Short mmCIF file of C-alpha atoms and ligand atoms in Angstrom, two decimals:
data_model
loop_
_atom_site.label_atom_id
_atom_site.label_comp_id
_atom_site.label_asym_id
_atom_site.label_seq_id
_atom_site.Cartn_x
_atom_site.Cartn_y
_atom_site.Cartn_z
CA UNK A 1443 -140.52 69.53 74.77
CA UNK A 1444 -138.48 72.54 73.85
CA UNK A 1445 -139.22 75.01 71.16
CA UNK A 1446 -136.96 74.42 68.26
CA UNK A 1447 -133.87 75.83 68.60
CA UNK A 1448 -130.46 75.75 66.15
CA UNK A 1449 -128.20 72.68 65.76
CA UNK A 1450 -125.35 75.07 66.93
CA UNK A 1451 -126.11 74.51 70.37
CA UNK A 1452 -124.77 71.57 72.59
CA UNK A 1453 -127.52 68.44 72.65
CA UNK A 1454 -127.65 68.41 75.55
CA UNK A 1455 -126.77 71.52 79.49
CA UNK A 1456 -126.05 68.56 81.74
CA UNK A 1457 -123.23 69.13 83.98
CA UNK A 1458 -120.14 66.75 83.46
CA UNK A 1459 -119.81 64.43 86.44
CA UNK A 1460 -116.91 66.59 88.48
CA UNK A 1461 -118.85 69.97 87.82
CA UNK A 1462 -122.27 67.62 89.70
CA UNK A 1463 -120.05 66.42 92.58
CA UNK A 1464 -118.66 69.99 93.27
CA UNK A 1465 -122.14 71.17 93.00
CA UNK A 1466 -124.07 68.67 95.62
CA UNK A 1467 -120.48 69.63 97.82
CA UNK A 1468 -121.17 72.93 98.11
CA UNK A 1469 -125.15 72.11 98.66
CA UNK A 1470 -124.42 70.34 101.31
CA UNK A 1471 -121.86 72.85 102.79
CA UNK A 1472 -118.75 71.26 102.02
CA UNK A 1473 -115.76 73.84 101.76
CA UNK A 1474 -113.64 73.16 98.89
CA UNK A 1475 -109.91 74.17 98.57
CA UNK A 1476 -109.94 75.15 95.00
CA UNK A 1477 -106.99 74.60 93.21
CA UNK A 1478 -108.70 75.98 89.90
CA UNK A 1479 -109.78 79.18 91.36
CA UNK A 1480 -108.40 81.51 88.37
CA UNK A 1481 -110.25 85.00 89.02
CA UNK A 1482 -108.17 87.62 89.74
CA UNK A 1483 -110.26 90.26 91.02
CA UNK A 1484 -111.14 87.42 93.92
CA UNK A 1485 -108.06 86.20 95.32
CA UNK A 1486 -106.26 88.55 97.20
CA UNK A 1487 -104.65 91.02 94.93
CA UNK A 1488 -104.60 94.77 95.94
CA UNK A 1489 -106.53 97.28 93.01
CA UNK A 1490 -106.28 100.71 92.54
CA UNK A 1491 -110.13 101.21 93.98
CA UNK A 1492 -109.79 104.93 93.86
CA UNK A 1493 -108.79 105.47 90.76
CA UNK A 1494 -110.66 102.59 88.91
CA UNK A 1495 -114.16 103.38 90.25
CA UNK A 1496 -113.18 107.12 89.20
CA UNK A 1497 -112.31 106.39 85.34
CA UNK A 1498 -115.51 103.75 85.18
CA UNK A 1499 -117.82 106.67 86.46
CA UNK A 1500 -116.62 109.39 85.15
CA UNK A 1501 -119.64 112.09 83.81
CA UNK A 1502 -117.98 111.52 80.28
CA UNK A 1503 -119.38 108.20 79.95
CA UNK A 1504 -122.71 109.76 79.92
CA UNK A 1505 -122.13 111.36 76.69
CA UNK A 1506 -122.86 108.52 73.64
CA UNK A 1507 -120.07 108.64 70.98
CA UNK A 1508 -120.71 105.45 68.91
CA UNK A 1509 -117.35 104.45 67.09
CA UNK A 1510 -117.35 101.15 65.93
CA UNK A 1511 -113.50 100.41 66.25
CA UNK A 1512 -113.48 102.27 69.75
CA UNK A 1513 -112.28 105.39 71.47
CA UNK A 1514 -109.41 107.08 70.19
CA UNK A 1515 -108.56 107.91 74.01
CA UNK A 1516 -108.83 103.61 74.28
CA UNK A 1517 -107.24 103.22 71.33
CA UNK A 1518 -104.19 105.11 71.83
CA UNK A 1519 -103.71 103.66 75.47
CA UNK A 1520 -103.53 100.45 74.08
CA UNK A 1521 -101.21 101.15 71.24
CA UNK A 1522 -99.10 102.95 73.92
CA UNK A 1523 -99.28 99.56 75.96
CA UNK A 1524 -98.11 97.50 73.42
CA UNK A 1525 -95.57 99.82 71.56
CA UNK A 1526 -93.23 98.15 68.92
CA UNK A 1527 -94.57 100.26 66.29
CA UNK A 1528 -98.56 99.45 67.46
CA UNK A 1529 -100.61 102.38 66.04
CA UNK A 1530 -104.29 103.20 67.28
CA UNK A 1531 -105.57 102.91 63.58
CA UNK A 1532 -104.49 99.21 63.66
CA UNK A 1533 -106.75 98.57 66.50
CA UNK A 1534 -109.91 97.64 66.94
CA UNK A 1535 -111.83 96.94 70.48
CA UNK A 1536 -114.29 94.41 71.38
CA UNK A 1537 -116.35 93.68 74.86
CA UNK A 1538 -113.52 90.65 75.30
CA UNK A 1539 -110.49 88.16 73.73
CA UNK A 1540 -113.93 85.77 72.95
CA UNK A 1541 -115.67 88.01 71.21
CA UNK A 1542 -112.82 89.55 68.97
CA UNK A 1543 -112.58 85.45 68.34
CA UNK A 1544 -116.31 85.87 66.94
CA UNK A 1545 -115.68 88.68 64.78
CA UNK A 1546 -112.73 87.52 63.33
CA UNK A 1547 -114.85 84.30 62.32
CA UNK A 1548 -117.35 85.98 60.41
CA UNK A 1549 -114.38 88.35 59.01
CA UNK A 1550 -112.86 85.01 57.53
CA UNK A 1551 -115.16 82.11 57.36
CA UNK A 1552 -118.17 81.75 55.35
CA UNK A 1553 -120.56 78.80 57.33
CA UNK A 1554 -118.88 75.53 56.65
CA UNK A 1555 -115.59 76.77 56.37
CA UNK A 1556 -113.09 75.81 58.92
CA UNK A 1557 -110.05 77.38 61.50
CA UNK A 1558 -107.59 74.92 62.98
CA UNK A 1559 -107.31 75.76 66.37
CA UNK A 1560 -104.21 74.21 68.86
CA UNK A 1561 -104.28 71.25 70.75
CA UNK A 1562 -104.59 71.11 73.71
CA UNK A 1563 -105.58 74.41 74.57
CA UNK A 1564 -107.71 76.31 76.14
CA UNK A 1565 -111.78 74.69 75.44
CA UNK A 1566 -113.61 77.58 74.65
CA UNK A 1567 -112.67 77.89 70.62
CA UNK A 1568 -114.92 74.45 69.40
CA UNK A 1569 -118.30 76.27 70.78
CA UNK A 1570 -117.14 79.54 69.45
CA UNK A 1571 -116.55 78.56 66.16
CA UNK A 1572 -119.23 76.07 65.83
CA UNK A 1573 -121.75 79.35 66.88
CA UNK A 1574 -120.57 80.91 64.27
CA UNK A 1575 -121.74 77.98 61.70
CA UNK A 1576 -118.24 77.06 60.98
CA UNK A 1577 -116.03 74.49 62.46
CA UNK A 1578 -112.62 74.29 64.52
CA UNK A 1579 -110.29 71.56 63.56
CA UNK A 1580 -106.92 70.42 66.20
CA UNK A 1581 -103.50 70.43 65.02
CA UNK A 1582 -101.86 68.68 68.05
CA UNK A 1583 -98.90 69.66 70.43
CA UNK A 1584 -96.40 66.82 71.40
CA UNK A 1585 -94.38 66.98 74.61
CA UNK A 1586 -91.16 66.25 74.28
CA UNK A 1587 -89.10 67.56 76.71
CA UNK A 1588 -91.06 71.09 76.54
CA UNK A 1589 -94.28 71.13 74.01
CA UNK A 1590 -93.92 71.24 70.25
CA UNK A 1591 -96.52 72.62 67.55
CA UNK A 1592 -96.70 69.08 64.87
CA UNK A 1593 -96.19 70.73 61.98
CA UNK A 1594 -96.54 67.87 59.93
CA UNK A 1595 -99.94 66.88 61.54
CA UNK A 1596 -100.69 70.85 60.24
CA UNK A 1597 -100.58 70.04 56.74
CA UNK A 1598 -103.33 67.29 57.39
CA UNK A 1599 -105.58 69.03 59.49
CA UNK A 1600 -105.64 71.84 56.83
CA UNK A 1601 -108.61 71.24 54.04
CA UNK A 1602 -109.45 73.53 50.92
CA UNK A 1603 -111.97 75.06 53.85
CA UNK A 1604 -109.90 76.32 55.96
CA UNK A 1605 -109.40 80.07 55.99
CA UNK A 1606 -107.82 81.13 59.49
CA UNK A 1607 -105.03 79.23 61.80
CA UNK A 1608 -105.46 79.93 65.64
CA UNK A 1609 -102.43 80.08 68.02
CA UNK A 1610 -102.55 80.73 71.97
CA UNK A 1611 -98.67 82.22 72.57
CA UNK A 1612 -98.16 81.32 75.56
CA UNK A 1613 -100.89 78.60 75.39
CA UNK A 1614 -103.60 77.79 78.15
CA UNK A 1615 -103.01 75.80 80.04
CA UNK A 1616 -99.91 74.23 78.81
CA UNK A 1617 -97.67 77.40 79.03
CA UNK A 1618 -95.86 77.06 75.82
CA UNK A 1619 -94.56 79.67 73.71
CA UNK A 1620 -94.20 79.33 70.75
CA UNK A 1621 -89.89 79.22 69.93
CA UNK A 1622 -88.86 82.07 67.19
CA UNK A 1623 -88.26 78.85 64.79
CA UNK A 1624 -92.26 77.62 64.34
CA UNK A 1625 -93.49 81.49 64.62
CA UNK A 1626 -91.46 81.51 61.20
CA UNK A 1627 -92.67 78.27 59.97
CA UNK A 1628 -96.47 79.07 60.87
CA UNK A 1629 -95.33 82.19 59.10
CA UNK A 1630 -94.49 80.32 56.23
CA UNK A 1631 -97.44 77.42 56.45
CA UNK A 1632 -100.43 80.52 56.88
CA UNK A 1633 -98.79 82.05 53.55
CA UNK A 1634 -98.28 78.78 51.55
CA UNK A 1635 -101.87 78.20 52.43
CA UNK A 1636 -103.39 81.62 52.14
CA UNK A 1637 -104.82 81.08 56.03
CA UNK A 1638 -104.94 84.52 58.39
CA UNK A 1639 -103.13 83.84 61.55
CA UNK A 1640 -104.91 84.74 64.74
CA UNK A 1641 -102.32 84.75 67.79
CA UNK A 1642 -103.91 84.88 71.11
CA UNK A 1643 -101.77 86.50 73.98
CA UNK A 1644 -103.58 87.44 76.35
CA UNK A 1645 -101.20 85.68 78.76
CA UNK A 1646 -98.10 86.95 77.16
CA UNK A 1647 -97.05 89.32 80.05
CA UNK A 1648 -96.54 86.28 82.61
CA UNK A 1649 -93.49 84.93 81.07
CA UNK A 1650 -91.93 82.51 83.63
CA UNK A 1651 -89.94 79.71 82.79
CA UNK A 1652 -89.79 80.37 79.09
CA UNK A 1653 -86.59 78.76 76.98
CA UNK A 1654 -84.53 81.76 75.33
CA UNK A 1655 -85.09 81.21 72.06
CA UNK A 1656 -89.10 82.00 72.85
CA UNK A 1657 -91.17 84.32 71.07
CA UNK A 1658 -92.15 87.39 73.25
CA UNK A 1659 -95.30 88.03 71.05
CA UNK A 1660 -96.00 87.97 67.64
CA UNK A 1661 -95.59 92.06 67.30
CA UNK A 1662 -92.36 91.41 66.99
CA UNK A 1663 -92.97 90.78 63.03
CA UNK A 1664 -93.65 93.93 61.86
CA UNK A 1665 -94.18 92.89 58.29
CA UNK A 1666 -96.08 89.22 58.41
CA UNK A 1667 -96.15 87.59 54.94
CA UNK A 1668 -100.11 86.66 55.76
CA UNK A 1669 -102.72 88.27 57.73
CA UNK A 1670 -102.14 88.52 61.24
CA UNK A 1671 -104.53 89.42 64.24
CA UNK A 1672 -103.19 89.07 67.48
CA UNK A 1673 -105.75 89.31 70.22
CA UNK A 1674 -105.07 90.81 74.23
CA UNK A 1675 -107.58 92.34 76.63
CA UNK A 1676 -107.61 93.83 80.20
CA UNK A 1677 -108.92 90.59 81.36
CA UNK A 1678 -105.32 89.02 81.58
CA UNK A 1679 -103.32 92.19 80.92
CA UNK A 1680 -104.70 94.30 84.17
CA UNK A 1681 -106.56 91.53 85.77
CA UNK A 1682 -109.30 93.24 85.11
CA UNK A 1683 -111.76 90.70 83.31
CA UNK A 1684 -115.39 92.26 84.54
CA UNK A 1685 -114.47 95.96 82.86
CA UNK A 1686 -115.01 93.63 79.39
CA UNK A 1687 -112.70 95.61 77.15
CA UNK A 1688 -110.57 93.05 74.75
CA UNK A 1689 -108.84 94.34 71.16
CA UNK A 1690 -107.47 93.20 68.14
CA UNK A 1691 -104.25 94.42 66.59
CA UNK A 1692 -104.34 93.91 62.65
CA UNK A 1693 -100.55 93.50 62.15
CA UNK A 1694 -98.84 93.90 58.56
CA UNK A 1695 -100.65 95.43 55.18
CA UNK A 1696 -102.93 92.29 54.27
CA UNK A 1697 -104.62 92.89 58.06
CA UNK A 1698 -104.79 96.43 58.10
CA UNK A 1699 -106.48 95.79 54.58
CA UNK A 1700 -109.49 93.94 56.57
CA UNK A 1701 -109.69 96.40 59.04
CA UNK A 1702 -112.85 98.45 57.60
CA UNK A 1703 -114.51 95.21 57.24
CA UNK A 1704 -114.16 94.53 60.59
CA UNK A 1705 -115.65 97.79 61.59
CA UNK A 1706 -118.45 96.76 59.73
CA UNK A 1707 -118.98 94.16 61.66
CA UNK A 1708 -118.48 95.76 64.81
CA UNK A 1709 -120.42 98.24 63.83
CA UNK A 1710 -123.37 96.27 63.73
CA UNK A 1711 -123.01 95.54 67.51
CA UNK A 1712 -121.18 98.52 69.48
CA UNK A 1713 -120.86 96.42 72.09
CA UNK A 1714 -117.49 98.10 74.00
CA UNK A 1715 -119.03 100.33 77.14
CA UNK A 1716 -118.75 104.01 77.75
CA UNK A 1717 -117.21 102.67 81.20
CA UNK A 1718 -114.94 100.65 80.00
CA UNK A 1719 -113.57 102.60 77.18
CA UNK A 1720 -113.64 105.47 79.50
CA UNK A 1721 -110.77 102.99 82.01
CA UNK A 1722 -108.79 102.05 79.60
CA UNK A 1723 -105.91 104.76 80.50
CA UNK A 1724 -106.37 103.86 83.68
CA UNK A 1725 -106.57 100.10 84.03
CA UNK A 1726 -103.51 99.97 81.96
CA UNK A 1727 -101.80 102.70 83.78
CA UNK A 1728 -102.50 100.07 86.81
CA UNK A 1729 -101.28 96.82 84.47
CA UNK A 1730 -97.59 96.96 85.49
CA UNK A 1731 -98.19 96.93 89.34
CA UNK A 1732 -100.87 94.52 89.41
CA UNK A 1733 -99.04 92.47 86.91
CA UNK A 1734 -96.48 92.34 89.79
CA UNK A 1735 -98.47 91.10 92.71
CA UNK A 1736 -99.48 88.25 90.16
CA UNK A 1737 -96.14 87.23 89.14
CA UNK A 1738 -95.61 87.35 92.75
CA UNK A 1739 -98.07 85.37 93.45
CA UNK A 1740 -97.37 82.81 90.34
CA UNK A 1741 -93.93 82.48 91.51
CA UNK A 1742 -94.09 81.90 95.40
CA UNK A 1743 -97.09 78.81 94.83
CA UNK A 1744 -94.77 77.28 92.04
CA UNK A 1745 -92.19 77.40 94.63
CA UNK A 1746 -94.56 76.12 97.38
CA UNK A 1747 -95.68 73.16 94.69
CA UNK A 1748 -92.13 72.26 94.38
CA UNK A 1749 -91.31 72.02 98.07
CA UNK A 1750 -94.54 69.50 98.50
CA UNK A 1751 -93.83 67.73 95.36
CA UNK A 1752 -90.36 66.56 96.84
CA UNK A 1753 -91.52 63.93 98.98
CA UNK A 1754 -93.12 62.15 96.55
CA UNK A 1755 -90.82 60.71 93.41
CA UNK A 1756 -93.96 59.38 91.57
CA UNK A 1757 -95.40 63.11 90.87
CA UNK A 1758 -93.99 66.09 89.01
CA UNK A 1759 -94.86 68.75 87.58
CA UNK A 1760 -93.94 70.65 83.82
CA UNK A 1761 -92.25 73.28 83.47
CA UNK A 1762 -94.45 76.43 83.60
CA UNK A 1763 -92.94 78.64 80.19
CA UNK A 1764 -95.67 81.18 80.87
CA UNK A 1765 -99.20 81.72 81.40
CA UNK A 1766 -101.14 81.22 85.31
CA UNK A 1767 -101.31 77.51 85.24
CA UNK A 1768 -99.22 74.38 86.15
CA UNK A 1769 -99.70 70.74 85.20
CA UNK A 1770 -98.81 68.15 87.59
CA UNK A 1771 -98.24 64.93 86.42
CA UNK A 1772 -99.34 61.79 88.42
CA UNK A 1773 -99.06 58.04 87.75
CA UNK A 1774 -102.23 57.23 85.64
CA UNK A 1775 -103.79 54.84 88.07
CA UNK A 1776 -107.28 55.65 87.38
CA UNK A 1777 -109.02 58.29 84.79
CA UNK A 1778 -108.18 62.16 85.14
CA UNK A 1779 -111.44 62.61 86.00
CA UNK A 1780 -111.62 60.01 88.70
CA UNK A 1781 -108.92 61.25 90.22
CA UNK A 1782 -110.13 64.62 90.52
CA UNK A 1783 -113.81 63.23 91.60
CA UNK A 1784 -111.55 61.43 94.52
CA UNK A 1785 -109.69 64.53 95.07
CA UNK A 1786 -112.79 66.11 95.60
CA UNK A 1787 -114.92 63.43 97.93
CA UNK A 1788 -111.87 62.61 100.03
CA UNK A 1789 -109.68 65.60 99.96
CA UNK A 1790 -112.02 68.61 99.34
CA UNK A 1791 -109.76 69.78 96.69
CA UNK A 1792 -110.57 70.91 93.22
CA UNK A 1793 -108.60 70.48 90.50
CA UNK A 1794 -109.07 69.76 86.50
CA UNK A 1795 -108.61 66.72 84.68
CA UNK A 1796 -106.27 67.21 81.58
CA UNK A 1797 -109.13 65.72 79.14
CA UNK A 1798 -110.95 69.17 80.06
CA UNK A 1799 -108.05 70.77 77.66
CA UNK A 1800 -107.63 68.12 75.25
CA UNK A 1801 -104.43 67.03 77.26
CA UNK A 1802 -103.35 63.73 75.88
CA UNK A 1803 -103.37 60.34 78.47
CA UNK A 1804 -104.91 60.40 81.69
CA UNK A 1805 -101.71 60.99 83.69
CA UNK A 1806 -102.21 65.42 83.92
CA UNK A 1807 -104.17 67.73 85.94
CA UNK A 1808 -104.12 71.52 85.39
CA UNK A 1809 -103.75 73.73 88.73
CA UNK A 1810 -104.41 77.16 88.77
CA UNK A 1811 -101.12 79.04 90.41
CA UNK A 1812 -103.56 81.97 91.11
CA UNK A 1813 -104.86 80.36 94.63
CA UNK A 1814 -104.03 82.78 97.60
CA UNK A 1815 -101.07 81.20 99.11
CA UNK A 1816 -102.53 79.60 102.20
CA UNK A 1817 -105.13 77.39 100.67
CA UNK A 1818 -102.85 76.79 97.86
CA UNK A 1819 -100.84 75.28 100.32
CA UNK A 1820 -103.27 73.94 102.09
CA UNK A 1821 -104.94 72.16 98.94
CA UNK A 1822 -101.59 70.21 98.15
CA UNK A 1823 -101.03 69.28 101.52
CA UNK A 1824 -104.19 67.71 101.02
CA UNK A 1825 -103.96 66.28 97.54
CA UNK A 1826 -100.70 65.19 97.09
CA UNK A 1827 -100.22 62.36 99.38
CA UNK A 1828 -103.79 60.99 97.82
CA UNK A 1829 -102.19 61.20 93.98
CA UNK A 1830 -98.82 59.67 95.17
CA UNK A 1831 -100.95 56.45 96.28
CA UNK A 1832 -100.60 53.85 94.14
C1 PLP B 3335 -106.16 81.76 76.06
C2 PLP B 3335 -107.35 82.60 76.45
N1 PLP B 3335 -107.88 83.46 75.57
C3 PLP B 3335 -108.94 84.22 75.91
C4 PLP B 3335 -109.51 84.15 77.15
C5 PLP B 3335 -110.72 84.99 77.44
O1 PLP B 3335 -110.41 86.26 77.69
P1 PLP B 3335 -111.57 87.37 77.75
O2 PLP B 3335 -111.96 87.47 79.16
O3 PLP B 3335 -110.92 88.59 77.21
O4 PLP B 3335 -112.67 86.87 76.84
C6 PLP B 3335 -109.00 83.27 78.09
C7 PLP B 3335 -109.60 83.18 79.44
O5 PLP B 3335 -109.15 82.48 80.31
C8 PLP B 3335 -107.89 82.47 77.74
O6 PLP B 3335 -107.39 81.58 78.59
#
């Protein structure tokens, strides 16, 4: 019997049945070609060392200077990194993208109220919100030809609750960006509806396929008619996700307005290190170059995908607009999750099931294109021929 605890909290820690099978795997010494592997700092790309472990030790970051939106030094660096008119007093750091997510709940929502969050998309925003006491509804994505937002499916998944609309531009895992046409109809939707818009980009520097009329990032709008947060961190930006340094960027006058608010909040916590503040500069001095060797890196195992992929008719993939993921599309012979469970017991390779993202059918699984080439190569040569089975 466990000591009472909230009703926030999932009923129930067991593992789903692909994150048990990988486990006993590994127990049993089974080496697994993991075509999820998304961590940059472990596969293969060259850091700065020097300079990095120089900025996080540095004998300032001895010195406590509490600020709850963060270091004018971090501050500025980021405004520099963003530019199009991005001042340091319209930013405010947090310890990562998730927590910014947190803050920016109990900025807007009251417990019970309600964000509608995309569809699919990356998992992490129904346990955020529902920690926070409120809850995330889906507005759904349709694939046609490249993904769409449903607008009209908007309007119904909106309630007299709902305070904050969430968009991922370019989304995880599906890669779209948003086109400049629904950026001005979510425009237009957050004001009719008096919503704040909270536009995640944390993957917006890996453009890669995207269609021309795509929106860059939602800085572009200098003036929003609603609220607008958009959220970025050095986790995507440098691949730098252990130095936990994430921001906010209140964009247009109704934002800005909420900005001492969220200092408030932040206040309370202080959470954004000496260390990391003290790297900023430098981690984003690094961002271009490493930002390279990823693209790099993105592009050469798309390439290698679609020189496997042309043996076999029945499998395809998407087309990747941005982001560090692919989705390969198989015929639906058995579950998503099946297939990656067989994957796994007969092929050694990992890979996720679409369901894991809210992807609709069973026919998707999401591949990380972050893989160091050889066993990214090595995992399809291995997978492949086992999907194209039918
Ligand atoms: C869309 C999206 N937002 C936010 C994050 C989390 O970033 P952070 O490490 O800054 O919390 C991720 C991590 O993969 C992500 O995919």
């Amino acid at each position: 019997m466990h000591p009472r605890h909230s009703q926030r909290l999932p009923a129930s820690f067991a593992p789903n049945p692909l994150t048990a099978a990988l486990a006993k795997a590994r127990a049993g010494g089974m080496e697994i070609l993991d075509l999820t592997h998304s961590n940059p700092t472990t596969c293969g790309l060259g850091y700065p060392t020097e300079a990095l472990t120089k900025a996080l030790g540095a004998e300032d970051t001895l010195t406590y200077r509490p600020d709850s939106r963060g270091s004018a030094l971090a501050r500025d660096a980021v405004a520099a990194w963003h530019g199009r008119g991005v001042r340091a007093e319209d930013i405010l750091l947090t310890a990562s993208t998730s927590e910014a997510y947190t803050w920016l709940f109990k900025l807007l929502c009251d417990p019970g109220d309600e964000v509608l969050v995309p569809s699919p998309s990356y998992p992490l925003f129904d346990w955020l919100a529902r920690l926070e006491g409120i809850s995330a509804n889906t507005f759904p994505s349709y694939l046609h030809e490249r993904w769409h937002l449903d607008l009209e499916a908007l309007e119904d998944a909106c309630g007299p609750r709902t305070r904050a609309l969430i968009l991922v531009n370019p989304n995880n895992p599906t890669g779209h960006f948003l086109s400049r046409q629904e950026w001005d109809q979510i425009l237009d939707f957050c004001t009719q509806w008096k919503l704040a818009l909270i536009v995640d980009e944390v993957f917006a520097d890996y453009a890669m396929e995207a269609p021309e009329d795509h929106l860059p990032t939602a800085l572009e709008t200098l003036e929003p008619s609603c609220p607008v947060f958009v959220l970025s961190g050095l986790s995507k930006v440098a691949a730098l996700p252990q130095i936990k340094l994430g921001w906010i960027i209140a964009r247009g006058e109704q934002a800005r307005d909420l900005l001492e608010h969220l200092g408030f909040i932040a206040d309370q916590f202080l959470s954004v290190s000496a260390a990391a503040q003290s790297a900023a500069q430098v981690a984003l001095a690094a961002a271009p170059a490493l930002q390279a060797q990823l693209r790099n890196r993105l592009k050469a195992n798309l390439k290698e995908l679609d020189q496997q992929l042309q043996p076999f008719p029945s499998l395809s993939r998407l087309p990747v607009e941005g982001g560090w993921s692919v989705l390969l599309r198989r015929p639906a012979i058995d579950s998503a999750e099946d297939c990656a469970l067989r994957l796994l017991t007969e092929a050694r390779v990992l890979v996720h099931p679409g369901h894991f993202f809210d992807l609709p059918g069973e026919s998707f699984l999401v591949l990380s294109l972050l893989p160091e080439p050889g066993l990214f190569a090595q995992g399809l040569a291995s997978a492949l021929p086992l999907l194209a089975q039918s």
